[in-house]
Short mmCIF file of C-alpha atoms in Angstrom, two decimals:
data_model
loop_
_atom_site.label_atom_id
_atom_site.label_comp_id
_atom_site.label_asym_id
_atom_site.label_seq_id
_atom_site.Cartn_x
_atom_site.Cartn_y
_atom_site.Cartn_z
CA MET A 1 87.06 78.14 33.34
CA TRP A 2 86.61 81.44 31.76
CA PHE A 3 84.54 84.59 32.68
CA GLN A 4 83.95 87.98 31.84
CA ARG A 5 81.91 91.06 33.55
CA GLN A 6 81.44 94.82 33.02
CA ILE A 7 81.74 96.76 36.12
CA GLN A 8 80.65 100.62 35.95
CA LEU A 9 82.62 102.52 38.62
CA HIS A 10 80.66 105.18 40.20
CA ALA A 11 82.32 108.73 39.18
CA ARG A 12 85.19 109.84 41.41
CA ALA A 13 86.95 113.44 41.91
CA ARG A 14 90.58 113.68 40.20
CA GLY A 15 93.07 112.02 41.85
CA PHE A 16 94.02 108.23 43.14
CA HIS A 17 91.37 106.01 44.81
CA LEU A 18 91.54 102.41 46.16
CA ILE A 19 88.84 100.10 44.52
CA THR A 20 90.05 97.01 45.91
CA ARG A 21 87.05 95.95 47.82
CA GLU A 22 84.65 97.19 44.74
CA ILE A 23 86.40 94.81 42.63
CA VAL A 24 86.12 92.04 44.98
CA GLU A 25 82.70 92.39 45.61
CA ASN A 26 81.41 92.73 42.23
CA ILE A 27 83.28 89.37 41.06
CA PRO A 28 82.57 86.73 43.80
CA GLU A 29 83.41 84.24 41.11
CA ILE A 30 87.00 84.86 42.19
CA GLY A 31 86.14 82.62 45.04
CA ASP A 32 85.73 79.54 42.67
CA ILE A 33 89.17 79.68 41.21
CA GLN A 34 92.32 77.80 42.74
CA ILE A 35 94.87 79.04 40.62
CA GLY A 36 94.28 81.51 37.67
CA LEU A 37 94.50 85.16 36.81
CA ILE A 38 92.33 88.09 36.62
CA ASN A 39 92.62 90.86 34.16
CA LEU A 40 91.22 94.24 34.95
CA PHE A 41 90.95 96.61 31.91
CA ILE A 42 89.69 100.19 31.97
CA GLN A 43 88.16 101.08 28.55
CA HIS A 44 89.34 104.55 28.71
CA THR A 45 92.07 106.80 27.34
CA SER A 46 92.41 109.51 30.44
CA ALA A 47 92.16 107.19 33.77
CA SER A 48 94.34 104.32 34.40
CA LEU A 49 94.96 101.28 36.93
CA THR A 50 98.07 100.72 39.07
CA LEU A 51 98.82 98.59 42.41
CA ASN A 52 100.00 100.49 45.73
CA GLU A 53 100.17 100.97 49.16
CA ASN A 54 96.51 100.71 50.61
CA ALA A 55 96.90 101.89 54.29
CA ASP A 56 97.68 105.56 54.37
CA PRO A 57 95.55 107.88 52.45
CA THR A 58 98.45 110.37 52.07
CA VAL A 59 100.19 108.22 49.79
CA ARG A 60 97.37 108.61 47.12
CA GLN A 61 97.62 112.44 47.82
CA ASP A 62 100.89 112.50 47.04
CA PHE A 63 100.59 110.53 43.86
CA GLU A 64 98.17 113.10 42.61
CA SER A 65 100.59 116.10 43.57
CA PHE A 66 103.68 113.90 41.93
CA PHE A 67 101.79 113.20 38.68
CA ASN A 68 100.73 116.58 38.52
CA ARG A 69 104.18 118.10 38.62
CA ALA A 70 106.03 115.39 36.27
CA VAL A 71 103.23 115.83 33.64
CA PRO A 72 102.06 119.52 33.93
CA GLU A 73 99.13 121.15 32.17
CA ASN A 74 99.41 124.32 29.96
CA GLU A 75 102.88 123.26 28.15
CA HIS A 76 103.50 125.49 25.14
CA TYR A 77 104.05 122.84 23.03
CA TYR A 78 100.86 120.92 23.73
CA ARG A 79 98.68 120.74 20.46
CA HIS A 80 96.00 118.86 21.59
CA THR A 81 94.35 121.64 23.78
CA ASP A 82 90.55 121.62 22.74
CA GLU A 83 89.28 119.32 25.23
CA GLY A 84 90.89 121.64 28.29
CA PRO A 85 93.92 121.70 29.97
CA ASP A 86 93.44 118.68 31.89
CA ASP A 87 92.92 116.24 29.16
CA LEU A 88 96.21 115.71 27.44
CA PRO A 89 97.99 115.38 30.42
CA ALA A 90 95.27 112.96 31.54
CA HIS A 91 95.93 110.79 28.37
CA LEU A 92 100.24 111.12 28.93
CA LYS A 93 99.40 109.82 32.87
CA SER A 94 97.24 107.15 31.81
CA SER A 95 99.76 105.75 29.33
CA LEU A 96 102.64 106.07 32.14
CA LEU A 97 100.56 104.03 34.55
CA GLY A 98 98.80 101.59 32.21
CA SER A 99 95.19 100.66 31.11
CA SER A 100 94.92 97.18 32.84
CA LEU A 101 96.54 94.98 35.82
CA THR A 102 96.96 91.05 35.71
CA ILE A 103 96.57 89.85 39.11
CA PRO A 104 97.06 86.18 40.19
CA ILE A 105 94.42 84.19 42.28
CA SER A 106 95.47 81.77 44.76
CA HIS A 107 93.16 79.63 46.58
CA GLY A 108 90.10 81.52 45.71
CA ARG A 109 91.47 85.02 46.74
CA LEU A 110 93.27 87.89 44.93
CA ALA A 111 97.03 87.05 45.93
CA LEU A 112 98.05 90.79 46.46
CA GLY A 113 100.73 91.41 48.60
CA THR A 114 99.84 92.26 52.33
CA TRP A 115 100.18 96.23 51.46
CA GLN A 116 99.05 95.97 47.73
CA GLY A 117 95.47 97.79 46.95
CA ILE A 118 94.12 98.60 43.37
CA TYR A 119 94.00 102.23 42.41
CA LEU A 120 91.59 103.75 40.05
CA CYS A 121 93.29 106.79 38.77
CA GLU A 122 91.37 109.39 37.61
CA HIS A 123 93.15 111.89 35.32
CA ARG A 124 90.35 114.27 34.29
CA ASN A 125 88.23 116.94 36.47
CA HIS A 126 85.25 115.76 35.36
CA GLY A 127 85.89 111.99 34.09
CA GLY A 128 82.50 110.73 35.05
CA SER A 129 81.70 107.20 35.39
CA ARG A 130 84.30 104.58 34.23
CA ARG A 131 83.96 101.24 32.89
CA LEU A 132 86.04 98.07 33.65
CA LEU A 133 86.09 94.81 31.95
CA VAL A 134 86.98 91.87 34.04
CA THR A 135 88.11 88.76 32.55
CA LEU A 136 88.81 86.08 34.85
CA ASN A 137 90.47 82.59 33.73
CA GLY A 138 91.42 79.77 35.96
CA GLU A 139 90.71 76.44 37.20
CA MET B 1 98.04 73.57 32.23
CA TRP B 2 98.11 75.80 35.31
CA PHE B 3 101.00 75.73 37.56
CA GLN B 4 101.90 78.88 40.14
CA ARG B 5 104.99 79.05 42.68
CA GLN B 6 106.18 81.69 45.04
CA ILE B 7 109.60 82.69 44.52
CA GLN B 8 111.75 84.34 47.25
CA LEU B 9 114.39 86.54 46.00
CA HIS B 10 117.55 87.40 47.99
CA ALA B 11 117.95 90.81 49.31
CA ARG B 12 119.67 93.06 46.78
CA ALA B 13 120.98 96.72 46.93
CA ARG B 14 118.74 99.61 45.78
CA GLY B 15 119.05 99.54 41.77
CA PHE B 16 118.19 97.57 39.00
CA HIS B 17 119.15 93.80 38.86
CA LEU B 18 119.09 91.26 36.33
CA ILE B 19 116.91 88.28 37.41
CA THR B 20 116.41 86.03 34.31
CA ARG B 21 118.30 83.17 35.11
CA GLU B 22 117.05 82.87 38.56
CA ILE B 23 113.50 82.69 37.15
CA VAL B 24 114.20 80.35 34.64
CA GLU B 25 116.07 78.08 37.00
CA ASN B 26 113.13 78.32 39.67
CA ILE B 27 110.41 77.55 37.05
CA PRO B 28 111.65 74.47 34.98
CA GLU B 29 107.96 73.83 34.26
CA ILE B 30 108.38 76.32 31.51
CA GLY B 31 110.17 73.80 29.27
CA ASP B 32 106.56 71.65 29.47
CA ILE B 33 104.88 74.37 27.43
CA GLN B 34 104.48 74.77 23.70
CA ILE B 35 102.22 78.02 23.73
CA GLY B 36 101.36 79.81 26.74
CA LEU B 37 102.12 83.09 29.16
CA ILE B 38 103.97 83.57 32.35
CA ASN B 39 103.00 86.10 34.95
CA LEU B 40 105.57 87.36 37.28
CA PHE B 41 104.17 89.32 40.21
CA ILE B 42 106.05 91.13 42.59
CA GLN B 43 103.57 91.09 46.13
CA HIS B 44 105.22 94.75 47.09
CA THR B 45 104.79 98.12 46.62
CA SER B 46 108.30 99.66 46.91
CA ALA B 47 109.72 97.42 44.26
CA SER B 48 109.10 96.71 40.54
CA LEU B 49 109.63 94.37 37.44
CA THR B 50 110.45 95.46 34.27
CA LEU B 51 112.08 94.29 30.81
CA ASN B 52 115.18 96.01 29.60
CA GLU B 53 118.92 95.46 28.08
CA ASN B 54 120.63 92.29 29.34
CA ALA B 55 123.96 92.97 28.30
CA ASP B 56 125.88 96.01 29.46
CA PRO B 57 125.35 96.69 33.35
CA THR B 58 125.92 100.52 32.62
CA VAL B 59 122.15 100.61 31.75
CA ARG B 60 120.93 99.38 34.74
CA GLN B 61 123.27 101.94 36.53
CA ASP B 62 121.71 104.48 34.44
CA PHE B 63 118.35 103.42 34.76
CA GLU B 64 118.95 103.88 38.75
CA SER B 65 120.52 107.51 38.23
CA PHE B 66 117.51 108.67 35.91
CA PHE B 67 114.73 107.38 38.04
CA ASN B 68 116.51 108.87 41.17
CA ARG B 69 116.04 112.50 39.41
CA ALA B 70 112.68 112.07 38.03
CA VAL B 71 111.28 110.98 41.29
CA PRO B 72 113.46 113.01 43.86
CA GLU B 73 113.54 112.25 47.47
CA ASN B 74 112.63 115.10 50.07
CA GLU B 75 110.52 117.13 47.91
CA HIS B 76 108.66 119.74 50.24
CA TYR B 77 105.17 118.66 48.96
CA TYR B 78 105.23 114.77 50.31
CA ARG B 79 103.12 113.94 53.07
CA HIS B 80 103.90 110.30 53.36
CA THR B 81 107.47 110.79 54.97
CA ASP B 82 107.44 108.60 58.37
CA GLU B 83 109.02 105.80 56.75
CA GLY B 84 112.05 107.69 55.39
CA PRO B 85 113.08 109.55 52.28
CA ASP B 86 113.64 106.50 50.01
CA ASP B 87 109.89 105.48 50.76
CA LEU B 88 107.44 107.55 48.93
CA PRO B 89 109.56 107.75 45.41
CA ALA B 90 109.59 103.90 45.80
CA HIS B 91 105.88 103.85 45.71
CA LEU B 92 105.78 106.17 42.89
CA LYS B 93 108.76 104.43 40.90
CA SER B 94 106.79 101.06 41.54
CA SER B 95 104.05 102.60 39.66
CA LEU B 96 105.91 103.76 37.01
CA LEU B 97 107.46 100.55 36.18
CA GLY B 98 104.64 98.40 37.31
CA SER B 99 104.05 95.15 39.68
CA SER B 100 104.07 92.62 37.29
CA LEU B 101 105.31 91.27 33.83
CA THR B 102 103.39 88.78 31.29
CA ILE B 103 105.98 87.17 28.95
CA PRO B 104 104.99 84.59 26.11
CA ILE B 105 106.39 80.96 26.06
CA SER B 106 106.95 79.47 22.91
CA HIS B 107 108.14 75.70 22.55
CA GLY B 108 109.34 75.36 26.15
CA ARG B 109 111.19 78.90 26.40
CA LEU B 110 110.56 82.42 27.53
CA ALA B 111 110.04 84.19 24.11
CA LEU B 112 112.25 87.10 25.22
CA GLY B 113 113.70 88.79 22.23
CA THR B 114 117.71 89.01 22.18
CA TRP B 115 118.37 91.82 24.51
CA GLN B 116 115.57 91.26 26.82
CA GLY B 117 116.36 90.45 30.29
CA ILE B 118 114.01 90.72 33.34
CA TYR B 119 114.86 93.46 35.89
CA LEU B 120 113.96 93.34 39.75
CA CYS B 121 113.98 97.20 40.43
CA GLU B 122 114.85 97.65 44.08
CA HIS B 123 113.56 100.96 45.15
CA ARG B 124 114.39 101.08 49.03
CA ASN B 125 117.39 101.67 50.70
CA HIS B 126 117.07 98.43 52.56
CA GLY B 127 114.43 96.45 50.74
CA GLY B 128 114.99 92.88 51.91
CA SER B 129 114.00 89.85 50.54
CA ARG B 130 111.34 90.04 47.77
CA ARG B 131 108.53 87.81 47.12
CA LEU B 132 107.19 86.96 43.29
CA LEU B 133 104.43 84.91 42.63
CA VAL B 134 104.89 83.03 39.36
CA THR B 135 101.78 81.92 37.55
CA LEU B 136 102.46 79.71 34.37
CA ASN B 137 99.44 78.80 32.09
CA GLY B 138 99.80 77.00 28.63
CA GLU B 139 99.43 73.94 26.83
CA MET C 1 92.43 77.43 22.61
CA TRP C 2 95.96 78.68 22.22
CA PHE C 3 97.32 80.42 19.25
CA GLN C 4 100.64 82.23 18.64
CA ARG C 5 101.78 84.30 15.71
CA GLN C 6 104.98 86.33 15.13
CA ILE C 7 104.14 90.01 13.58
CA GLN C 8 106.82 92.13 11.59
CA LEU C 9 105.88 95.35 11.62
CA HIS C 10 107.42 97.26 9.15
CA ALA C 11 109.85 100.08 10.05
CA ARG C 12 108.64 103.54 11.23
CA ALA C 13 110.18 106.81 12.00
CA ARG C 14 110.69 107.85 15.81
CA GLY C 15 107.34 108.74 17.36
CA PHE C 16 103.89 107.29 18.49
CA HIS C 17 102.21 105.04 15.76
CA LEU C 18 98.76 103.76 15.85
CA ILE C 19 98.69 99.98 14.81
CA THR C 20 95.36 99.00 15.82
CA ARG C 21 94.24 97.88 12.03
CA GLU C 22 97.59 96.07 11.55
CA ILE C 23 97.10 93.77 14.43
CA VAL C 24 93.27 92.89 13.68
CA GLU C 25 94.05 92.05 10.13
CA ASN C 26 96.78 89.80 10.98
CA ILE C 27 95.13 88.22 13.51
CA PRO C 28 91.58 86.97 12.33
CA GLU C 29 91.65 84.32 14.97
CA ILE C 30 90.30 86.69 17.33
CA GLY C 31 87.19 86.32 15.62
CA ASP C 32 86.97 82.87 16.78
CA ILE C 33 87.13 83.76 20.77
CA GLN C 34 83.89 84.81 22.91
CA ILE C 35 85.76 85.55 25.80
CA GLY C 36 89.28 85.69 26.17
CA LEU C 37 92.69 87.80 26.14
CA ILE C 38 95.55 88.68 23.56
CA ASN C 39 98.85 89.52 24.32
CA LEU C 40 100.97 91.84 22.51
CA PHE C 41 104.72 91.55 23.23
CA ILE C 42 107.39 93.58 21.40
CA GLN C 43 110.77 91.74 21.64
CA HIS C 44 113.01 94.62 21.75
CA THR C 45 114.13 97.04 24.26
CA SER C 46 114.09 100.63 22.28
CA ALA C 47 110.64 100.71 21.59
CA SER C 48 107.21 99.94 23.45
CA LEU C 49 103.43 99.60 23.37
CA THR C 50 100.87 101.63 24.65
CA LEU C 51 96.81 102.20 24.58
CA ASN C 52 95.66 105.46 23.94
CA GLU C 53 93.58 107.97 22.34
CA ASN C 54 92.91 106.78 18.41
CA ALA C 55 91.45 109.88 16.78
CA ASP C 56 93.55 112.87 17.02
CA PRO C 57 97.06 112.68 15.58
CA THR C 58 98.25 115.77 17.78
CA VAL C 59 97.63 113.33 20.68
CA ARG C 60 100.34 111.02 19.41
CA GLN C 61 102.60 114.30 18.66
CA ASP C 62 102.31 115.58 21.88
CA PHE C 63 103.43 112.04 23.29
CA GLU C 64 106.72 112.24 21.28
CA SER C 65 107.40 115.92 22.56
CA PHE C 66 106.31 115.10 26.29
CA PHE C 67 108.76 112.00 26.31
CA ASN C 68 111.76 113.74 24.59
CA ARG C 69 111.58 116.15 27.49
CA ALA C 70 110.71 113.94 30.49
CA VAL C 71 113.47 111.67 28.96
CA PRO C 72 116.21 114.02 27.86
CA GLU C 73 119.21 113.06 25.55
CA ASN C 74 122.71 113.69 26.27
CA GLU C 75 122.42 114.05 30.06
CA HIS C 76 126.03 114.40 31.54
CA TYR C 77 125.30 111.35 33.62
CA TYR C 78 124.53 108.81 31.31
CA ARG C 79 126.99 106.07 30.91
CA HIS C 80 125.58 103.68 28.11
CA THR C 81 126.06 106.43 25.48
CA ASP C 82 128.15 104.27 22.75
CA GLU C 83 125.24 103.52 20.33
CA GLY C 84 123.91 107.19 20.01
CA PRO C 85 122.31 109.94 22.00
CA ASP C 86 118.88 108.45 21.37
CA ASP C 87 119.57 104.84 22.83
CA LEU C 88 119.54 105.22 26.52
CA PRO C 89 116.42 107.28 26.37
CA ALA C 90 114.94 104.57 23.92
CA HIS C 91 115.57 101.98 26.96
CA LEU C 92 114.15 104.13 29.75
CA LYS C 93 110.94 105.21 27.75
CA SER C 94 110.47 101.65 26.83
CA SER C 95 110.33 100.88 30.33
CA LEU C 96 108.32 103.62 31.22
CA LEU C 97 105.61 102.62 28.67
CA GLY C 98 105.98 98.95 28.57
CA SER C 99 106.71 95.90 26.46
CA SER C 100 103.61 94.25 26.28
CA LEU C 101 99.81 94.68 26.64
CA THR C 102 96.88 92.34 27.68
CA ILE C 103 93.73 93.15 25.78
CA PRO C 104 90.25 91.38 26.72
CA ILE C 105 88.23 89.86 23.74
CA SER C 106 84.66 89.69 23.82
CA HIS C 107 82.18 88.17 21.03
CA GLY C 108 85.05 87.96 18.67
CA ARG C 109 86.36 91.40 18.83
CA LEU C 110 89.21 93.49 20.76
CA ALA C 111 87.19 94.86 23.71
CA LEU C 112 88.61 98.30 23.52
CA GLY C 113 86.92 101.40 24.43
CA THR C 114 85.47 103.57 21.93
CA TRP C 115 88.78 106.03 21.58
CA GLN C 116 91.23 103.52 23.01
CA GLY C 117 93.99 102.68 20.01
CA ILE C 118 97.13 100.40 20.15
CA TYR C 119 100.35 102.34 19.67
CA LEU C 120 103.57 101.42 18.38
CA CYS C 121 105.90 103.73 20.33
CA GLU C 122 109.14 103.78 18.32
CA HIS C 123 111.94 105.39 20.28
CA ARG C 124 115.29 105.04 18.17
CA ASN C 125 116.00 107.36 15.18
CA HIS C 126 116.23 104.06 13.50
CA GLY C 127 114.83 101.41 14.91
CA GLY C 128 114.07 99.36 11.80
CA SER C 129 111.44 96.72 11.65
CA ARG C 130 109.85 95.60 14.86
CA ARG C 131 108.88 92.08 16.04
CA LEU C 132 105.84 91.61 17.88
CA LEU C 133 104.73 88.06 19.25
CA VAL C 134 101.17 87.70 19.52
CA THR C 135 99.68 85.06 22.01
CA LEU C 136 95.85 84.32 22.04
CA ASN C 137 93.91 82.34 24.73
CA GLY C 138 90.22 81.91 25.07
CA GLU C 139 87.12 79.92 24.30
#
């Protein structure tokens, strides 16, 4: 069984956002799969996806603080600067964290660990709505 | 053909550990697949998986040294600190390296390059046993 | 439908290189798939793959500058140094960026966003020709 659907995420502030529930609610077809994989693919180059701690919101705040220090704005050597100081750092963060996730499905559910949640990583100040392409494959 | 199995890895010290052999021995079903993909998924947020050099153990030691400098403990701005100084850095390292690997299978074998091995990246001081969910798909 | 092919990329200079066209031209079988996934897997430990901005070449130059600062050569604490100052940093960059990409296919085309391109990230000074194993699965 193959299945594909585009999800349009509403615009979010720069930072790290838990979107597990939004994914699950938009893809009820997960419930039909005993063994399979779901691929989440973000069709942008300045936002990304990762898995991490789903409980304490300070983890997501610390992620934003850390990545802003690890990938600073306004470095003198940056050449791609026309779209603002947050643009090139957003591209770099996107490649450090990655554009897609592949998550196993078991018995009709995402087989995430107890503490794992899906993060949308919004790296732009005004990134707007983001498009995910979700591909499901299983039996 | 779909196949899924959970592997419980024994507890390892903080650092980078080669687990290729352990994966292959636990999943003899790889041998039945001519063309396919294997997904290794770690169900935790403070350990991760990556592929890298499988020969010289100093590479894995240097990885531990590098990531400890790139993602330091005890930064004044960290807010998620209740579970100890190694906890938030472990979450950050986990997202930098990633929670899953997808590796091609050819003619009944993992199609790794000559020097590629599978690393378990243990980012906690006392992470304990780690659970991997392995999903195999192919023909 | 499963399909697998090895692609031998010609040697490139150290840096970040757009290879989307080369992939698409070598895998015309993408055109036969309505819904599916393509996995690109680099069988090396000192080069990597990522998705990012496909238009302005200064993005790729800035990537090289950033990663050279984030993962410096000749750190006093590196132990794996026999193969030259670019070797261990190449391994580290490879794990930060990742060895493989999984990209959805829709209606016979890679379902990349408008600005997304596939980068070969060559981290060695003289990395030589690089081998990709491409695995296609879909219907």
